[in-house]
């Protein structure tokens, strides 16, 4: 399909001037009124092996949800992120890698990226990896993590990156769920001066009896230390040493899966959200360019981890599709101390920094140390993502890190949405601290009340999205019914985000946080159900209820109420052991902050735990506990309040 002589411009990736607010409004209107024309024009920012014949064919009605973009089109994500830049820009830097230990960094050109990706793709092929096979990637923040993702994309294998902070148990569950054939990992990872045993975690996961699908594990040698390999394991460098530096890119249908990414919901085990090829890459690359006003030659640093969706879309796929220089940082911005962030910005002349409020608050906790010994003069744009940014953090980020001369771009989105949804466009949108401002092109947000009635004007309600956009997840791997139930059943014919939101009288959106049982701890998304099921798997615990409470640095902390098995002696050591249990069973990020033992939990007569009450108690907000008369035993609440933990 070719672009019509229509007024919608193809926003190409050499555009250097941000839109005016008037242009944004006009283009936004067109994107909603004529989505086919709008997204047809934007689809042409990619190289297609076969042109698409239809742009948008989508349905949001439960029982029949179907999301199909760019039907008939064939393309390859890896060649769009690499090969098409080679003829003129092979020597430009694709990735700047900054190691955990200061003073170590590496520049990888687009040509080198191409060669490394092809070598690994050929290595994977030699292990029998084919289009559609699942490959789990459990890696540190090293360029090889990006090579692994792109090598899978080159072959049409579906990658599933697991955040390197997850435990063996969580790895095994994910491997089983997606039936991974191959695991790619590393001997260790390094973060904040500490080394984490990635291979050992994978070994433990694979040793579980129910993990039978994995045929080979590839191990990247990060530490240069000899380590014995087990059966069906191979070093990355051995696998690739004789591999060719070219590898044909598999033509993929626009709707073929690109990756599966697990995320927590309010119930059950994490869900494997499936993102596909064409629409995802159009959306990733368009949002990356427009939101950050990315200009060729600039150094762009998204300080997320590739284990999360932010890392997928805004470290790897969006920037590389736009021929950006993307900085990958292995460590944490507070190591060796808070000055590190400014040193990285100065050393690599970073123009755009994109990070999370929790990192900003952690830096802010040390006064203005983060601003010492660096100039940060190259910085132009500061992004924020993952949780609401509180005004103190916003101003500190703006005044101290950005020296009051950068724009703060607060982007609201989710693993499910693939890319940013409500966000300012740098250079275009007038900002209000704490507001994600306005919808991106093609995004139709609305606020609804509990019954699904749309709320107009200045209002507060649950945030829904009324129509499809190209970047959205298509399904939950192996469970389309759960996908429909989770996102399309709360309200009819719309996507439910799980977030609450306010709209002010200027039309700005202000995300207020989750309205379901999903926690946001240091920008990491956790389901209360997952933590509860880990807790009750402990032999001394009869019942558990988990809620979030406001936490100065983490945004939300994890407050746990547990009832012991009768006859258990509750001691400090046991409490400590339980904390360790969750840490090991799930992940250090799920470690409870507060553990309160109790002999009973507030339940309705039908046996449902009233989390609303527990949430209030954890937040030290006893004044409005609401109606407790429906509880089976209202006195439980008094006992819990009496024994509450002080914070
Ligand atoms: O509650 C919202 C919060 O993070 C949730 C999505 O988490 P996850 O899927 O892990 O993706 C995070 C990175 C895209 C949302 O439902 N959230 C994300 N960004 C913001 C936010 N809350 C407020 N403001 C934001 N900018």
XYZ file of C-alpha atoms and ligand atoms in Angstrom:
673
model
C 0.000 0.000 0.000
C 1.456 3.341 -0.899
C 0.897 6.600 0.883
C -2.073 8.471 -0.518
C -1.895 12.099 -1.439
C -3.320 12.783 1.950
C -2.485 15.527 4.384
C -1.013 13.141 6.932
C 2.740 13.400 6.777
C 4.954 10.416 7.100
C 7.001 11.407 10.114
C 10.395 10.314 8.944
C 13.342 9.647 11.125
C 15.390 12.527 9.930
C 12.801 15.040 10.914
C 14.543 17.584 13.034
C 11.845 20.011 14.085
C 9.323 19.127 16.733
C 5.681 19.739 15.897
C 3.905 22.799 17.174
C 1.004 22.174 19.540
C -1.380 23.092 16.729
C 0.213 20.523 14.445
C 0.018 17.918 17.196
C -3.706 18.592 17.633
C -4.376 18.415 13.926
C -2.396 15.242 13.470
C -3.902 13.683 16.575
C -7.383 14.375 15.242
C -6.470 12.793 11.917
C -4.987 9.763 13.688
C -8.316 9.153 15.425
C -10.660 10.019 12.576
C -8.742 8.270 9.814
C -6.525 5.682 11.492
C -5.939 3.724 8.291
C -4.464 6.710 6.503
C -2.492 7.841 9.511
C -0.933 4.452 10.232
C -0.405 3.724 6.560
C 1.788 6.811 6.362
C 3.680 5.844 9.530
C 4.060 2.229 8.413
C 6.358 3.466 5.707
C 9.055 4.382 8.169
C 9.983 0.676 8.037
C 11.428 -1.410 5.217
C 8.931 -4.042 4.128
C 9.913 -7.135 2.165
C 6.313 -7.429 1.008
C 4.055 -4.384 1.317
C 0.984 -4.661 3.516
C -2.424 -4.644 1.916
C -4.579 -3.612 4.894
C -3.652 -1.328 7.777
C -6.044 -1.795 10.687
C -8.394 -4.692 11.336
C -9.175 -4.735 15.018
C -11.999 -5.741 17.354
C -12.211 -5.144 21.096
C -15.421 -7.046 21.820
C -15.059 -9.785 24.411
C -15.290 -13.282 23.008
C -14.049 -11.957 19.709
C -10.990 -9.820 20.420
C -8.712 -9.674 17.417
C -5.912 -7.247 16.751
C -4.382 -7.257 13.307
C -2.190 -4.500 11.884
C -0.468 -4.270 8.514
C -1.955 -7.503 7.190
C -0.184 -9.040 4.247
C 3.061 -7.223 5.021
C 6.331 -9.054 5.520
C 9.385 -7.610 7.220
C 12.186 -8.466 9.592
C 12.814 -6.509 12.786
C 16.527 -7.249 12.892
C 17.118 -5.991 9.366
C 15.037 -2.881 10.103
C 17.122 -2.220 13.206
C 20.478 -2.940 11.563
C 20.866 -3.779 7.871
C 19.052 -0.829 6.405
C 21.446 1.549 8.170
C 24.581 -0.122 6.851
C 24.895 1.287 3.349
C 25.538 4.805 4.628
C 26.018 4.585 8.367
C 27.834 1.331 9.094
C 30.489 3.051 11.202
C 28.116 5.041 13.376
C 27.753 3.900 16.940
C 24.710 1.766 17.581
C 25.379 0.876 21.212
C 27.538 2.509 23.831
C 28.040 0.056 26.637
C 29.011 1.343 30.068
C 30.156 -1.377 32.445
C 29.238 -1.656 36.086
C 32.735 -0.693 37.123
C 33.510 2.919 36.237
C 35.920 3.633 33.423
C 35.001 0.639 31.281
C 32.961 1.238 28.190
C 32.674 0.053 24.618
C 31.341 1.500 21.364
C 29.626 -0.910 19.004
C 29.061 0.308 15.453
C 26.103 -0.718 13.337
C 28.468 -2.928 11.310
C 29.743 -4.662 14.454
C 26.203 -5.056 15.694
C 25.293 -6.665 12.394
C 28.209 -9.073 12.519
C 27.658 -10.119 16.124
C 23.935 -10.606 15.616
C 24.495 -12.669 12.475
C 27.115 -14.842 14.159
C 24.810 -15.670 17.009
C 21.872 -16.184 14.643
C 23.972 -18.691 12.721
C 24.974 -20.335 15.991
C 21.331 -20.619 16.999
C 20.528 -22.080 13.605
C 23.229 -24.710 14.084
C 21.443 -25.711 17.286
C 18.252 -26.225 15.313
C 16.462 -22.989 16.163
C 13.726 -22.232 13.659
C 11.104 -19.598 13.086
C 8.534 -19.703 15.895
C 10.772 -21.494 18.450
C 10.950 -19.868 21.866
C 14.268 -18.729 23.288
C 14.595 -17.555 26.877
C 17.159 -14.810 27.486
C 18.369 -14.348 31.079
C 21.237 -11.921 30.770
C 23.032 -9.043 32.440
C 22.898 -5.595 30.881
C 25.596 -6.275 28.313
C 25.455 -5.740 24.536
C 25.143 -9.506 24.146
C 21.627 -9.248 25.604
C 20.665 -7.027 22.660
C 22.538 -9.295 20.217
C 20.540 -12.242 21.539
C 17.219 -10.448 21.077
C 18.109 -9.329 17.576
C 19.496 -12.740 16.590
C 16.177 -14.320 17.556
C 14.313 -11.664 15.604
C 16.543 -12.326 12.607
C 15.540 -15.990 12.555
C 11.943 -15.399 13.539
C 12.462 -17.153 16.868
C 10.372 -15.670 19.673
C 12.434 -14.385 22.562
C 11.328 -14.135 26.128
C 13.669 -12.044 28.227
C 13.561 -12.756 31.950
C 14.815 -9.988 34.218
C 18.137 -11.113 35.718
C 16.813 -10.420 39.224
C 14.389 -13.342 39.064
C 14.937 -16.548 41.020
C 15.346 -20.094 39.665
C 11.748 -20.857 40.522
C 10.436 -17.889 38.523
C 12.744 -18.762 35.605
C 11.512 -22.363 35.538
C 7.861 -21.290 35.541
C 8.425 -19.002 32.585
C 10.468 -21.575 30.639
C 7.683 -24.101 31.060
C 4.943 -21.665 30.158
C 6.532 -20.674 26.851
C 8.089 -24.111 26.206
C 11.500 -22.652 25.522
C 13.866 -24.713 23.406
C 16.973 -22.679 24.170
C 18.126 -20.584 27.118
C 20.734 -17.864 26.644
C 22.427 -16.732 29.827
C 25.720 -15.579 31.274
C 28.079 -16.941 33.911
C 27.337 -13.976 36.154
C 25.934 -10.490 36.095
C 27.478 -7.456 37.765
C 25.439 -4.766 39.404
C 26.543 -2.189 41.897
C 29.834 -3.996 42.527
C 28.100 -7.262 43.291
C 28.135 -10.337 41.183
C 25.006 -12.443 40.710
C 25.130 -16.120 39.702
C 23.018 -16.205 36.555
C 24.222 -19.558 35.254
C 23.775 -21.151 38.663
C 20.206 -19.840 38.760
C 19.513 -21.299 35.334
C 21.100 -24.620 36.371
C 18.781 -24.736 39.371
C 15.763 -23.895 37.224
C 16.629 -26.540 34.636
C 17.180 -29.150 37.337
C 13.487 -29.040 38.180
C 11.761 -32.241 37.058
C 9.016 -30.424 35.230
C 11.428 -28.488 32.985
C 11.870 -30.825 30.049
C 11.665 -28.593 26.990
C 15.125 -26.980 26.957
C 17.523 -28.544 24.451
C 20.558 -26.300 24.897
C 21.801 -23.510 27.118
C 24.194 -20.928 25.710
C 26.440 -19.236 28.252
C 28.093 -15.912 27.685
C 31.434 -15.704 29.472
C 31.249 -12.320 31.151
C 33.621 -12.865 34.018
C 36.439 -14.627 32.213
C 36.466 -17.258 34.895
C 36.483 -20.946 34.091
C 33.270 -22.597 35.084
C 32.351 -26.206 34.442
C 29.553 -26.705 31.930
C 26.826 -29.256 32.412
C 25.328 -31.492 29.798
C 23.578 -29.590 26.960
C 25.427 -26.359 27.686
C 27.717 -24.453 25.365
C 29.805 -21.294 25.680
C 28.630 -18.430 23.497
C 32.157 -17.829 22.147
C 32.579 -21.495 21.218
C 29.206 -21.620 19.520
C 29.918 -18.539 17.423
C 33.681 -18.775 16.787
C 33.360 -20.199 13.306
C 30.028 -18.665 12.399
C 29.635 -16.435 9.352
C 29.042 -12.710 9.835
C 26.109 -12.723 7.474
C 22.790 -14.404 7.950
C 19.654 -13.895 5.882
C 16.820 -12.208 7.720
C 13.675 -14.338 7.815
C 10.661 -12.675 6.171
C 8.086 -12.426 8.959
C 4.397 -11.695 8.728
C 3.478 -8.402 10.330
C 1.503 -10.363 12.929
C 4.125 -13.041 13.651
C 5.200 -12.891 17.295
C 8.418 -11.017 18.041
C 8.583 -11.624 21.763
C 6.817 -12.825 24.864
C 7.281 -10.810 28.027
C 5.974 -11.923 31.388
C 4.300 -9.440 33.659
C 2.277 -9.571 36.841
C -1.442 -9.175 37.056
C -3.850 -8.981 39.931
C -4.538 -12.700 39.928
C -2.647 -15.877 39.241
C 0.792 -16.391 37.815
C 2.523 -13.860 35.533
C 1.131 -13.660 32.043
C 3.222 -13.989 28.905
C 2.179 -11.050 26.786
C 2.777 -11.544 23.106
C 4.014 -8.661 20.968
C 4.153 -9.016 17.224
C 6.366 -7.697 14.472
C 5.059 -4.929 12.197
C 2.776 -2.834 14.381
C 5.098 -3.114 17.360
C 8.107 -1.821 15.458
C 6.183 1.013 13.798
C 4.922 2.087 17.210
C 8.287 1.642 18.979
C 10.160 3.658 16.410
C 7.561 6.400 15.940
C 7.113 6.957 19.683
C 10.857 6.926 20.328
C 11.431 9.586 17.718
C 8.471 11.827 18.473
C 8.411 11.686 22.251
C 12.104 12.361 22.729
C 12.436 14.477 19.600
C 15.355 12.224 18.736
C 17.776 13.713 16.240
C 20.347 11.611 14.371
C 23.730 11.693 16.064
C 22.385 12.222 19.547
C 23.279 9.918 22.419
C 20.219 8.513 24.049
C 20.289 6.711 27.395
C 17.355 4.713 28.653
C 18.461 3.517 32.067
C 15.962 0.657 32.283
C 16.806 -3.041 32.121
C 16.262 -5.136 29.007
C 14.302 -7.518 31.222
C 11.402 -5.055 31.248
C 9.308 -3.709 28.404
C 10.987 -0.309 28.645
C 14.268 -1.994 27.797
C 12.731 -3.818 24.842
C 11.079 -0.803 23.271
C 13.322 2.063 24.312
C 16.796 0.554 24.687
C 16.722 -1.883 21.798
C 13.951 -1.802 19.205
C 12.786 1.840 18.994
C 16.230 3.476 19.058
C 17.915 0.976 16.740
C 15.078 1.181 14.223
C 15.716 4.950 14.261
C 19.480 4.532 13.855
C 20.050 6.090 17.233
C 23.062 5.669 19.481
C 21.621 3.860 22.459
C 23.522 3.677 25.727
C 23.319 0.478 27.737
C 24.411 0.698 31.348
C 25.207 -2.453 33.248
C 25.121 -1.018 36.738
C 23.039 1.181 38.990
C 23.114 4.992 39.046
C 24.127 5.024 42.717
C 27.300 2.943 42.332
C 30.052 3.634 43.352
C 28.056 6.662 44.475
C 25.409 9.098 43.274
C 27.877 11.025 41.105
C 27.992 8.137 38.639
C 24.961 9.246 36.675
C 26.467 12.671 35.899
C 29.824 11.116 35.029
C 28.208 8.808 32.495
C 26.307 11.738 30.995
C 29.507 13.781 30.649
C 31.734 10.946 29.463
C 29.379 9.867 26.714
C 27.822 13.261 25.998
C 24.330 12.011 26.682
C 21.554 14.191 25.231
C 18.505 12.290 26.387
C 18.114 10.420 29.668
C 15.095 8.237 30.376
C 14.725 6.737 33.847
C 12.246 5.936 36.618
C 11.029 8.026 39.550
C 12.365 5.437 41.992
C 15.900 6.000 40.671
C 15.382 9.746 40.870
C 14.242 9.479 44.485
C 17.185 7.244 45.380
C 19.558 9.864 43.953
C 17.662 12.682 45.612
C 17.996 10.985 48.994
C 21.701 11.912 48.933
C 21.074 15.639 48.526
C 22.830 17.090 45.518
C 25.697 14.604 45.382
C 24.378 13.456 41.996
C 25.204 16.892 40.588
C 28.762 17.050 41.898
C 31.778 16.618 39.612
C 29.784 16.694 36.377
C 28.407 19.409 34.091
C 25.664 17.553 32.247
C 25.671 20.305 29.641
C 24.770 17.973 26.790
C 21.443 16.989 28.366
C 18.402 18.212 26.532
C 15.597 15.906 27.567
C 14.810 13.969 30.725
C 12.261 11.168 30.567
C 10.394 9.427 33.354
C 8.515 6.137 33.311
C 7.103 3.364 35.448
C 5.186 5.124 38.199
C 3.685 8.477 39.008
C 6.419 11.054 39.531
C 5.814 13.054 42.702
C 6.338 16.839 42.511
C 9.476 16.800 44.734
C 11.160 14.245 42.508
C 10.024 16.101 39.364
C 11.492 19.391 40.542
C 14.700 17.806 41.764
C 15.145 15.986 38.447
C 14.440 19.198 36.601
C 16.459 21.609 38.736
C 19.411 19.487 39.853
C 19.993 16.887 37.141
C 18.668 19.009 34.284
C 19.866 22.393 35.606
C 16.390 23.755 34.812
C 17.088 23.707 31.083
C 15.689 20.317 30.037
C 12.202 19.129 29.352
C 10.755 16.464 31.648
C 8.902 13.877 29.621
C 6.641 11.779 31.834
C 5.518 8.795 29.787
C 2.651 6.582 30.907
C 2.399 3.101 29.459
C 2.488 -0.609 30.263
C 4.014 -3.927 29.217
C 0.724 -4.536 27.425
C 0.807 -1.325 25.432
C 4.212 -1.905 23.811
C 5.078 1.789 23.792
C 4.229 5.082 25.452
C 0.550 6.038 25.341
C -0.004 9.214 27.329
C 3.042 11.396 27.080
C 4.324 14.819 26.206
C 6.146 15.278 22.917
C 9.433 17.051 23.583
C 9.462 20.529 22.129
C 5.716 20.428 21.568
C 3.774 19.918 24.773
C 3.556 22.448 27.583
C 4.371 20.498 30.721
C 2.701 20.265 34.102
C 4.809 18.537 36.791
C 3.314 15.129 37.582
C 1.086 14.903 34.525
C 1.758 12.573 31.599
C -0.151 15.252 29.642
C -1.873 14.089 26.414
C -2.415 10.933 24.368
C 0.017 9.909 21.671
C -1.256 9.678 18.082
C -3.952 7.079 17.644
C -4.562 6.643 21.381
C -8.070 7.297 22.653
C -8.042 7.359 26.442
C -11.231 7.831 28.440
C -12.241 7.814 32.087
C -15.095 5.613 33.238
C -16.874 5.020 36.527
C -17.311 1.570 38.078
C -20.302 0.875 35.805
C -18.420 1.861 32.696
C -20.129 5.212 32.133
C -17.781 7.598 30.412
C -16.873 10.635 32.506
C -16.500 13.890 30.665
C -14.307 16.938 31.263
C -12.506 17.479 34.551
C -12.948 14.164 36.321
C -11.416 11.101 37.910
C -12.074 7.472 37.069
C -10.664 4.269 35.677
C -8.543 4.635 32.605
C -9.613 2.785 29.493
C -8.471 2.952 25.861
C -11.250 2.931 23.319
C -9.572 1.589 20.216
C -6.549 -0.379 19.092
C -3.058 0.973 18.375
C -0.303 -0.864 16.502
C 1.976 -1.467 19.501
C -0.447 -3.285 21.732
C 0.010 -6.884 22.921
C -2.066 -9.284 20.858
C -2.695 -12.033 23.356
C -1.406 -13.893 26.402
C 0.776 -16.744 25.231
C -1.336 -19.891 25.118
C -4.330 -18.276 26.791
C -6.302 -15.866 24.633
C -9.302 -16.280 26.919
C -7.336 -14.927 29.853
C -6.239 -12.014 27.662
C -9.857 -11.162 26.915
C -10.916 -11.626 30.495
C -8.111 -9.521 31.910
C -8.340 -6.551 29.578
C -11.680 -6.634 27.776
C -14.233 -7.836 30.292
C -14.356 -5.082 32.935
C -15.990 -2.761 30.399
C -17.529 -3.492 27.034
C -15.560 -3.046 23.817
C -12.638 -1.172 25.354
C -9.203 -2.009 26.757
C -9.029 -1.629 30.550
C -5.638 -0.485 31.790
C -5.965 -1.271 35.508
C -4.954 2.314 36.309
C -6.859 5.154 37.866
C -6.538 8.592 36.332
C -7.634 12.213 36.659
C -8.220 14.702 33.869
C -7.966 18.389 34.655
C -9.866 21.199 33.017
C -7.102 21.725 30.460
C -7.499 18.118 29.362
C -4.213 16.944 30.954
C -4.127 13.353 32.221
C -2.737 12.537 35.680
C -2.231 8.842 36.404
C -3.080 8.053 40.021
C -1.845 4.431 40.157
C -3.250 0.934 39.971
C -6.842 0.298 40.940
C -6.327 -3.463 41.097
C -4.100 -5.755 43.163
C -0.953 -4.972 41.248
C 1.898 -3.363 43.168
C 4.483 -1.003 41.777
C 7.608 -1.376 43.884
C 10.556 0.692 42.687
C 8.927 0.734 39.265
C 8.763 -3.085 39.259
C 5.368 -4.544 38.748
C 4.349 -7.299 41.168
C 1.095 -9.128 41.740
C -0.071 -9.505 45.318
C -1.347 -12.972 44.388
C 2.133 -14.131 43.374
C 3.683 -12.991 46.647
C 0.835 -14.529 48.626
C 1.210 -17.856 46.902
C 4.939 -17.826 47.611
C 4.235 -17.062 51.289
C 1.679 -19.815 51.791
C 4.087 -22.301 50.248
C 6.185 -21.821 53.415
C 5.564 -24.614 55.916
C 4.852 -22.267 58.829
C 2.324 -20.049 57.072
C -1.386 -20.789 56.986
C -2.669 -17.681 55.237
C -1.271 -14.507 53.761
C -2.501 -11.176 52.487
C -0.221 -8.716 50.738
C -0.865 -5.032 50.146
C 1.147 -2.002 49.095
C 1.796 1.053 51.257
C 3.350 4.425 50.415
C 7.144 4.255 50.529
C 9.396 7.304 50.196
C 11.928 5.817 47.792
C 10.253 2.770 46.306
C 6.911 4.452 45.649
C 5.204 1.445 47.156
C 6.493 -0.951 49.786
C 5.262 -4.503 50.387
C 3.266 -5.024 53.581
C 2.528 -8.620 54.465
C -0.038 -9.981 56.919
C 0.450 -13.647 57.728
C -1.218 -16.146 59.983
C 0.967 -18.963 61.271
C 0.102 -22.649 61.213
C -1.264 -23.370 64.668
C 1.376 -24.274 67.219
C 4.057 -22.226 65.434
C 6.301 -20.153 67.638
C 6.622 -16.766 65.992
C 10.161 -15.444 66.421
C 12.348 -12.783 64.834
C 14.342 -15.522 63.181
C 11.222 -16.963 61.603
C 10.233 -13.528 60.313
C 13.691 -13.145 58.803
C 13.502 -16.613 57.300
C 10.197 -15.734 55.649
C 11.647 -12.612 54.150
C 14.512 -14.707 52.744
C 12.061 -17.320 51.511
C 10.220 -14.873 49.269
C 13.481 -13.325 48.157
C 14.753 -16.687 47.008
C 11.457 -18.080 45.787
C 10.476 -15.112 43.620
C 13.016 -12.337 43.440
C 14.799 -9.814 45.675
C 12.410 -7.186 44.306
C 9.507 -9.061 45.930
C 11.103 -9.081 49.408
C 8.512 -7.967 51.997
C 9.289 -4.659 53.678
C 6.925 -5.210 56.597
C 5.727 -8.540 57.981
C 2.915 -8.540 60.510
C 1.882 -11.807 62.132
C -1.765 -12.044 62.997
C -4.121 -14.712 64.196
C -6.793 -13.780 61.699
C -7.415 -11.791 58.534
C -10.464 -9.629 57.919
C -12.801 -11.675 55.754
C -16.304 -11.356 54.476
C -18.778 -14.041 55.487
C -18.130 -15.688 52.174
C -14.439 -15.925 53.029
C -13.020 -13.156 50.827
C -10.124 -11.221 52.363
C -10.973 -7.507 52.577
C -7.739 -6.055 51.259
C -9.215 -2.587 51.244
C -9.061 -2.571 55.046
C -5.580 -4.059 55.173
C -4.366 -1.450 52.704
C -5.645 1.361 54.922
C -4.043 -0.095 58.023
C -0.718 -0.532 56.216
C -0.937 3.101 55.133
C -1.573 4.239 58.747
C -4.928 5.527 57.610
C -7.351 4.281 60.214
C -9.858 7.093 60.115
C -11.786 5.777 57.155
C -11.782 2.038 57.298
C -15.230 2.030 55.785
C -17.918 -0.446 56.550
C -16.597 -3.399 58.545
C -19.996 -4.767 59.478
C -19.981 -7.303 56.662
C -16.933 -8.993 58.134
C -17.285 -12.465 59.563
C -15.397 -11.300 62.670
C -15.007 -7.510 62.911
C -12.827 -7.774 66.041
C -9.972 -9.080 63.862
C -9.520 -5.535 62.564
C -8.998 -4.103 66.060
C -6.381 -6.715 66.823
C -4.550 -6.008 63.594
C -4.570 -2.273 64.284
C -3.311 -2.841 67.824
C -0.406 -4.898 66.553
C 0.371 -2.857 63.484
C 3.992 -2.262 62.666
C 5.248 1.250 63.109
C 6.941 2.870 60.241
O 0.470 1.816 36.988
C 1.094 2.202 35.786
C 2.569 2.396 36.029
O 3.198 1.170 35.662
C 2.205 0.235 35.211
C 2.764 -0.608 34.105
O 3.858 -1.330 34.561
P 4.738 -2.171 33.556
O 3.866 -3.010 32.720
O 5.791 -2.846 34.357
O 5.395 -1.100 32.613
C 6.190 -0.106 33.154
C 6.916 0.661 32.088
C 6.148 1.034 30.921
C 1.056 1.081 34.771
O -0.148 0.362 34.748
N 3.135 3.488 35.219
C 3.918 3.374 34.141
N 4.300 4.593 33.709
C 3.724 5.499 34.519
C 2.972 4.794 35.481
N 2.258 5.435 36.419
C 2.282 6.776 36.410
N 2.988 7.519 35.537
C 3.727 6.934 34.587
N 4.441 7.677 33.751
